[in-house]
Coordinates of C-alpha atoms and ligand atoms in Angstrom, one line a residue:
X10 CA -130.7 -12.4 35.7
X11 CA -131.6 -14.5 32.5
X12 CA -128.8 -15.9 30.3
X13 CA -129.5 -13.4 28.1
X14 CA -128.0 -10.7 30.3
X15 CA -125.9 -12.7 31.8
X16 CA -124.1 -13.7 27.6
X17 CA -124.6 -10.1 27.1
X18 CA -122.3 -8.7 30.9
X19 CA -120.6 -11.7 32.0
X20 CA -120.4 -15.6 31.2
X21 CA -124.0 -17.5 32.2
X22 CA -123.5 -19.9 34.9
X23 CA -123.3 -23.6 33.7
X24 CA -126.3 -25.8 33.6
X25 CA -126.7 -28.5 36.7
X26 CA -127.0 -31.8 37.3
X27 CA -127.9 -33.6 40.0
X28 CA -127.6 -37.6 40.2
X29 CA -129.6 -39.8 42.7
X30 CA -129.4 -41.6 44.7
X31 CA -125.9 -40.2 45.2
X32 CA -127.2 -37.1 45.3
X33 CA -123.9 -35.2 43.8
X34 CA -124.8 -31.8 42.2
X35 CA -122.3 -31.1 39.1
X36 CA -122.0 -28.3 36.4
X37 CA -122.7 -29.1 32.7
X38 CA -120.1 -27.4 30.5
X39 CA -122.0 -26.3 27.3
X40 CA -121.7 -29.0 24.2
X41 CA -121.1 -31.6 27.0
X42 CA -123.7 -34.5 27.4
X43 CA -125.3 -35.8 30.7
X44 CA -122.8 -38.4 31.2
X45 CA -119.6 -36.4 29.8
X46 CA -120.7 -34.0 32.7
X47 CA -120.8 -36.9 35.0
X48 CA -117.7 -38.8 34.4
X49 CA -115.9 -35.3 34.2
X50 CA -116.6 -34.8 37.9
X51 CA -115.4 -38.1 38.9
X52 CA -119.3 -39.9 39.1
X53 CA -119.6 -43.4 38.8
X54 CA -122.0 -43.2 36.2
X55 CA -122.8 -46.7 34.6
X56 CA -122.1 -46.3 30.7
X57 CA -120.0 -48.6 27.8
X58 CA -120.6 -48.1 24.0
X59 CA -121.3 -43.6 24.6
X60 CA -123.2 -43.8 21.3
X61 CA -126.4 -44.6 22.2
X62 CA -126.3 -48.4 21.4
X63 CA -126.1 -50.2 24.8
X64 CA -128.3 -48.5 27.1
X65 CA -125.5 -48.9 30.1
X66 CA -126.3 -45.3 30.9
X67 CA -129.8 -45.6 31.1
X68 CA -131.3 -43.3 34.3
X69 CA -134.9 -42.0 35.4
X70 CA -135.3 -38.6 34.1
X71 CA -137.0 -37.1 38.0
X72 CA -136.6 -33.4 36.7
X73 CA -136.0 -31.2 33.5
X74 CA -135.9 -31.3 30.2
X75 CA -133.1 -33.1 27.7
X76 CA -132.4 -32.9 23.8
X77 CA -131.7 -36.3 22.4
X78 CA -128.7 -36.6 20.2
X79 CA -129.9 -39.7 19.0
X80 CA -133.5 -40.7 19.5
X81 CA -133.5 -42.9 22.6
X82 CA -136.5 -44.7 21.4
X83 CA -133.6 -46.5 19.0
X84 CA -132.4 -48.3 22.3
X85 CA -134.9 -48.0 24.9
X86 CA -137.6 -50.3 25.2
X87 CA -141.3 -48.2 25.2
X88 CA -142.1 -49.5 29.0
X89 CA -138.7 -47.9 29.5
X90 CA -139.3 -44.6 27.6
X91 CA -142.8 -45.0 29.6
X92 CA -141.5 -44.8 32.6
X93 CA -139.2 -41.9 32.3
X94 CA -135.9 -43.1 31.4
X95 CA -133.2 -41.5 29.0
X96 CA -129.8 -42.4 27.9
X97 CA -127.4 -40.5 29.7
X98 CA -124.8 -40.3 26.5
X99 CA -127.5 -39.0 24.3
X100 CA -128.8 -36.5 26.4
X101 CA -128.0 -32.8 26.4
X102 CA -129.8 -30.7 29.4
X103 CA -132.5 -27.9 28.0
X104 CA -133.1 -26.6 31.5
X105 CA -130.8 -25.0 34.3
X106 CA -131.2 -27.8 37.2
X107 CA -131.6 -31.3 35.8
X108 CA -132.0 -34.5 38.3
X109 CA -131.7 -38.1 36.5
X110 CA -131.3 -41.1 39.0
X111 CA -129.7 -44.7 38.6
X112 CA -131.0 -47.8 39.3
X113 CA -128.0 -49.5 40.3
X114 CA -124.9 -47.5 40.9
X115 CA -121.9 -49.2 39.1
X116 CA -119.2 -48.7 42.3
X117 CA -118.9 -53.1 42.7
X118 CA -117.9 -53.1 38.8
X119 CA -114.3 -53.8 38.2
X120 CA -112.5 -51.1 35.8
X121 CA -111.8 -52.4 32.8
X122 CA -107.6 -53.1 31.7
X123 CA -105.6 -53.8 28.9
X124 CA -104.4 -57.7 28.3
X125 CA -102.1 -59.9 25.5
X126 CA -104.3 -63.0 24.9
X127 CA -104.2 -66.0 23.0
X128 CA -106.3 -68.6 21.4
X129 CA -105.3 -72.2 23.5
X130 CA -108.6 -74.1 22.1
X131 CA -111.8 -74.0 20.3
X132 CA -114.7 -76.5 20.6
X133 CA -117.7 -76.2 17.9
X134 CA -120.9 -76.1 20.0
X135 CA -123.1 -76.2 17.0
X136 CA -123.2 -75.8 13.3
X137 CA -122.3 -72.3 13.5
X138 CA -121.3 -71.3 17.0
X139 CA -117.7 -72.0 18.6
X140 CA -116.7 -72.5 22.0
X141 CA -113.2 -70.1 22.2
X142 CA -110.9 -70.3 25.2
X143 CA -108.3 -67.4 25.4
X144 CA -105.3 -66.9 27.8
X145 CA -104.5 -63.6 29.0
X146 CA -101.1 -62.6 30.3
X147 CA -102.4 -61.8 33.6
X148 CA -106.0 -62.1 35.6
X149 CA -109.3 -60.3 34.9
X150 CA -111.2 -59.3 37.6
X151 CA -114.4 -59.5 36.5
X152 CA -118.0 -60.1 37.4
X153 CA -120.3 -63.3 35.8
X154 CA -122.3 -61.0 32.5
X155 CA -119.6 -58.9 32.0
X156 CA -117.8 -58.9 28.3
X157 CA -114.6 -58.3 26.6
X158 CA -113.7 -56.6 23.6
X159 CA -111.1 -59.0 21.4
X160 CA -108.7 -57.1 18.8
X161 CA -107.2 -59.2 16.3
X162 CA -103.9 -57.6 14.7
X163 CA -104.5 -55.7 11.5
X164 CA -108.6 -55.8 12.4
X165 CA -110.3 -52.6 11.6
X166 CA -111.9 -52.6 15.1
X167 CA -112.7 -55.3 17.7
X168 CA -115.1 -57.8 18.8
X169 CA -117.1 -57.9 21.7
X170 CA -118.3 -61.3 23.3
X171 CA -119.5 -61.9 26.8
X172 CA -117.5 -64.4 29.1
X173 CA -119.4 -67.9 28.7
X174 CA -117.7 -69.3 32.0
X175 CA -118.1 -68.2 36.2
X176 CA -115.0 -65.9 36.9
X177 CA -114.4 -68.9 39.4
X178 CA -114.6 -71.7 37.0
X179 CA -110.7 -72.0 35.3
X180 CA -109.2 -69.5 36.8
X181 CA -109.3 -65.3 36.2
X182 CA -106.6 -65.9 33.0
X183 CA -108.6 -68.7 30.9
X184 CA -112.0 -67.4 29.8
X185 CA -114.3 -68.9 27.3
X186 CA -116.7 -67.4 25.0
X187 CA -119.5 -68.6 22.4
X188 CA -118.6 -66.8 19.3
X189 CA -121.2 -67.6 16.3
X190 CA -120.6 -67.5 12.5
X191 CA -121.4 -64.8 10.4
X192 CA -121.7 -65.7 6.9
X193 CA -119.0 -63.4 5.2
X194 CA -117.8 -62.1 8.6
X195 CA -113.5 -61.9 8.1
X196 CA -113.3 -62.6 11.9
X197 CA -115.6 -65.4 12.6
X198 CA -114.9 -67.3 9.3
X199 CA -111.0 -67.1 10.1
X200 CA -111.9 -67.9 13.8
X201 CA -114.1 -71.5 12.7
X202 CA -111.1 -72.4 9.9
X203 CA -109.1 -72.3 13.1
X204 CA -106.5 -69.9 11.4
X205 CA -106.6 -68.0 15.0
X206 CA -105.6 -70.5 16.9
X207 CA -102.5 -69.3 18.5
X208 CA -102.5 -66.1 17.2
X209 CA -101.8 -63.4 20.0
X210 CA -105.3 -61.1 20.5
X211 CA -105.5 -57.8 22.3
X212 CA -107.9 -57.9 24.9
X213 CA -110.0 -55.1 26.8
X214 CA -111.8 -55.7 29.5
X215 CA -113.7 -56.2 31.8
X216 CA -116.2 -54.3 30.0
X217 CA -120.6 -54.2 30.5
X218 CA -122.4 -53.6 33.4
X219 CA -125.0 -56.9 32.7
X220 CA -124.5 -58.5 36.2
X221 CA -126.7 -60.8 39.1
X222 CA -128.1 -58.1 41.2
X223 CA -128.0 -59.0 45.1
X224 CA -131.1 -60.1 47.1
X225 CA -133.2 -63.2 46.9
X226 CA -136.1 -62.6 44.2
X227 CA -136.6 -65.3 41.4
X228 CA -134.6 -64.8 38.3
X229 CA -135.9 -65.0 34.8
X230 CA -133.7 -65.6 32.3
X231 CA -134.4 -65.3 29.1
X232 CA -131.2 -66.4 26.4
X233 CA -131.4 -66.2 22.5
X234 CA -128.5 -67.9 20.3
X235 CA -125.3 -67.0 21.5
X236 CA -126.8 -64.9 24.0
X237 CA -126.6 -67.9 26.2
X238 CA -122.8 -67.2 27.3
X239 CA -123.4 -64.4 29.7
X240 CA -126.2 -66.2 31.8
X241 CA -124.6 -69.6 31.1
X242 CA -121.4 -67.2 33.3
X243 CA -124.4 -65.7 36.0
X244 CA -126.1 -68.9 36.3
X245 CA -122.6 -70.8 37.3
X246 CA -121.3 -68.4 39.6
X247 CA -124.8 -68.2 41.3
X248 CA -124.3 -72.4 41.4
X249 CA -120.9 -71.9 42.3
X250 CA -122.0 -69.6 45.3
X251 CA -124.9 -71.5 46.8
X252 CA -126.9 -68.8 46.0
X253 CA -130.9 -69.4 46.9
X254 CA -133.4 -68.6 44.4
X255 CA -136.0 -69.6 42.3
X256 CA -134.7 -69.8 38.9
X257 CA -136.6 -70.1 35.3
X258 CA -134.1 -70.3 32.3
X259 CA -135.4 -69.9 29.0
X260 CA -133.5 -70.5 26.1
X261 CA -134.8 -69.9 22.3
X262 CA -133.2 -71.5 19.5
X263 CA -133.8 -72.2 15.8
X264 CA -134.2 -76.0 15.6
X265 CA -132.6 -78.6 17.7
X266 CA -129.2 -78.4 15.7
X267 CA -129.3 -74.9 17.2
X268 CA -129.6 -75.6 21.3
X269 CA -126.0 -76.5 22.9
X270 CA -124.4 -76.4 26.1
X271 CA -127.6 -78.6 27.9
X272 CA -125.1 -80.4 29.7
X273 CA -123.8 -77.0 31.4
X274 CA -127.6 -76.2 32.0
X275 CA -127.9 -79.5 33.2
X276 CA -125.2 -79.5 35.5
X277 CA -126.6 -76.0 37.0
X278 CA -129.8 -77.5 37.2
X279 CA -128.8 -80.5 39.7
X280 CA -126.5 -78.5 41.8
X281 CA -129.4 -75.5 42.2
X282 CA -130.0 -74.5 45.8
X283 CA -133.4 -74.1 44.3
X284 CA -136.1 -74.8 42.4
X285 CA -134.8 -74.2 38.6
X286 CA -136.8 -75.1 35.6
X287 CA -135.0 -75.2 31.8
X288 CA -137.1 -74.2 29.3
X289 CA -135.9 -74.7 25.5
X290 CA -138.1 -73.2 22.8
X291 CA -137.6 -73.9 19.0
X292 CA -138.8 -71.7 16.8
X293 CA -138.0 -72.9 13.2
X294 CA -138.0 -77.0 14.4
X295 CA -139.7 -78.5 11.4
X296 CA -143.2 -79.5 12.7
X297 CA -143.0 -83.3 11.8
X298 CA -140.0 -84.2 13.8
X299 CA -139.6 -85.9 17.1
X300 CA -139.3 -82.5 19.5
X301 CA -141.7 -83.1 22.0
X302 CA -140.6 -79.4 23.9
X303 CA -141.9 -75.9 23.5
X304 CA -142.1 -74.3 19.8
X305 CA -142.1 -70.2 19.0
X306 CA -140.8 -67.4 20.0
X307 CA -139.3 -67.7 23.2
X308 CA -140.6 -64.9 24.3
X309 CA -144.1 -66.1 24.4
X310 CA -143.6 -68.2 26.9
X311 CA -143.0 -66.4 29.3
X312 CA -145.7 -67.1 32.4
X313 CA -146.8 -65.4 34.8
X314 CA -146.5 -68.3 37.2
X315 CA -142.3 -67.4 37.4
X316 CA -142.4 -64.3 37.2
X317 CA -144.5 -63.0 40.1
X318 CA -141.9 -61.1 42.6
X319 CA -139.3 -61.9 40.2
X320 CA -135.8 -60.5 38.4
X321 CA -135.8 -60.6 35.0
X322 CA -132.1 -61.2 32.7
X323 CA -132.0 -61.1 29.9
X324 CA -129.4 -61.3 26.7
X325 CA -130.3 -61.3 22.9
X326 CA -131.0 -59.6 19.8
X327 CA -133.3 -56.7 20.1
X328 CA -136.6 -57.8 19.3
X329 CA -136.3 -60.6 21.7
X330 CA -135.3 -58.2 24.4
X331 CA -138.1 -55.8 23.4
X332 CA -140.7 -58.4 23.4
X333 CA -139.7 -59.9 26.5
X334 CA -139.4 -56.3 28.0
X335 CA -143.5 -55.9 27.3
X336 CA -144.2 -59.6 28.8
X337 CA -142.3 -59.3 32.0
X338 CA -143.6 -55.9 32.7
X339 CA -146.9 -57.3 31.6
X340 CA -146.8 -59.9 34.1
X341 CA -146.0 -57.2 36.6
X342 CA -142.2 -57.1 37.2
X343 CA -141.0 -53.3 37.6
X344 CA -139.2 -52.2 34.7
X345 CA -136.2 -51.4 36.7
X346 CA -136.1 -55.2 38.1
X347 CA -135.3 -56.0 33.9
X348 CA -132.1 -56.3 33.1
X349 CA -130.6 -57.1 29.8
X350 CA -127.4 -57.0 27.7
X351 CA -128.5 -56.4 24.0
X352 CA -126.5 -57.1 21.0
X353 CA -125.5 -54.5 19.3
X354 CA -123.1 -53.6 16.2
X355 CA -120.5 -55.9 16.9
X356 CA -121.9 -58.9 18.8
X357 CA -122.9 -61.6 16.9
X358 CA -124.7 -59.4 14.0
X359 CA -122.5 -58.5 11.4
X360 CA -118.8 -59.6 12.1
Ligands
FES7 S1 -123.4 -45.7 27.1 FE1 -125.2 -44.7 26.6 S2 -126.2 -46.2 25.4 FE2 -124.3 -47.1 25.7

């Protein structure tokens, strides 16, 4: 019976979903989105920001047809949208069986929880990025390139900044984060005049699914500007761990002024179970000055003598993830061996 008949002499039968490799078959109530559908029947479907900003939900489209809310071409990279993915929160189903599958199911991510924090210290890193350590009332459980939101009392809305240190490091109650300056920005400005300090926060998290996948492929790491913090957190705990691969950090910066926690990187780098190579790139360093390193984009160099076999993470604005996106796939990593946490609204763009 079509729907037709079926709206005409009795209610149609819900749309279905079916998620790999779990392979769980769900109904999709009308109005409801892939991943409302999802999370309704309990699935632990990878998501964050729901609005189409974060690309958590990301999954391979293997069957059927989906509306977009939003376009996902807005988030998704075109090697992504090439190879069949779709954001989950954007995504209404247009036929009756529809069958998306996930990369890496979410079930090892803590749940995020609800903490009073406060602001013990901050350290300027760099002209206009702050090292900011916050107590919480009790422990977060979470994994190295996860985030936080941080709510300030009478903010409009909060701020979220990745944890900069291994869960392992000071304990599960003192994190750190690399907050930068944004001109104008009532929260950063207040934050580097030090009128914070003290001040009790509201904290949520742990929040993100950006995490070191298991296994023993070379990583690629690719950091821009504050970016740094969540790999800076991956790259410790991997120290921390033993763990042993081949590792390439990248790291693009303005000018010199701009690079900052070397001695963390360098610390990594001597305690490596493996090769790891550190690879600074300035892109506005003024031409006649004594930096004798790489100059650009970061993202152009990228090699393909690291990246054969390899992982790639990433964390930065856009662009840089886009670009870098097209070069690793380029130099033949699979597009679902990428894996990036890109700043959106609310991370270091316009607080
Ligand atoms: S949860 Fe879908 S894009 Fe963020």
């Amino acid at each position: 019976m079509s729907n037709f008949f079926k709206s005409v002499f009795g209610k149609a039968s819900p749309k279905q979903l079916q998620v790999l490799p779990q392979n769980v078959t769900i109904p999709i109530e009308p109005g409801k989105t892939l991943l409302e559908a999802a999370l309704a029947a309990g699935i632990v479907y990878p998501h964050d920001c729901t609005v189409g900003n974060c690309a958590s939900c990301k999954s391979r489209l293997k069957q059927g047809r989906v509306r977009e809310a939003t376009p996902f071409g807005y988030t998704l990279s075109k090697e992504e949208l090439d190879a069949g993915y779709i954001l989950a929160c954007q995504a209404f189903p247009r036929d009756e069986l529809t069958v998306v599958e996930l990369d890496s199911p979410s079930e090892s991510l803590p749940p995020p929880g609800k903490f009073a924090a406060t602001i013990t210290s901050t350290e300027i890193l760099t002209h206009d990025i702050l090292r900011v350590t916050v107590k919480t009332d009790g422990p977060v459980n979470y994994v190295a390139g996860q985030y936080a939101n941080l709510l300030v009392p009478g903010a409009s809305r909060a701020r979220s900044y990745s944890f900069a240190n291994a869960p392992q490091r000071k304990g599960r109650d003192v994190l750190d984060f690399y907050i930068r300056k944004v001109p104008g920005g009532e929260f950063t400005e207040a934050l580097f005049r030090g009128e914070l300090n003290g001040k009790p926060l509201g904290m949520e998290a742990p929040l993100g699914t950006f995490h070191l996948r298991g296994g023993d492929a070379p990583m690629v790491c690719i950091a821009g500007g504050s970016g740094l913090a969540p790999l800076v957190s991956i790259l410790e705990h991997a120290r921390v761990t033993k763990i042993k691969r081949r590792c390439t950090l990248l790291f693009g910066a303005r000018t010199q002024a701009d690079l900052y926690q070397l001695d963390a990187i360098k610390n990594i780098a001597a305690h490596w179970q493996d090769h790891f190579e550190f690879v600074p790139v300035l892109s506005h360093e003024p031409a006649d000055s004594d930096w004798s390193g790489a100059r650009g984009f970061v993202t152009d160099h990228i090699d393909a003598r690291f990246c054969l076999g390899a992982e790639g993470y990433l964390c930065g604005p856009p662009p840089m993830i886009d670009s870098a996106i097209s070069r690793l796939t380029q130099f033949g990593i699979p597009i679902n061996h990428v894996h990036y946490d890109k700043f959106t609204d609310s991370r270091d763009l316009n607080q």
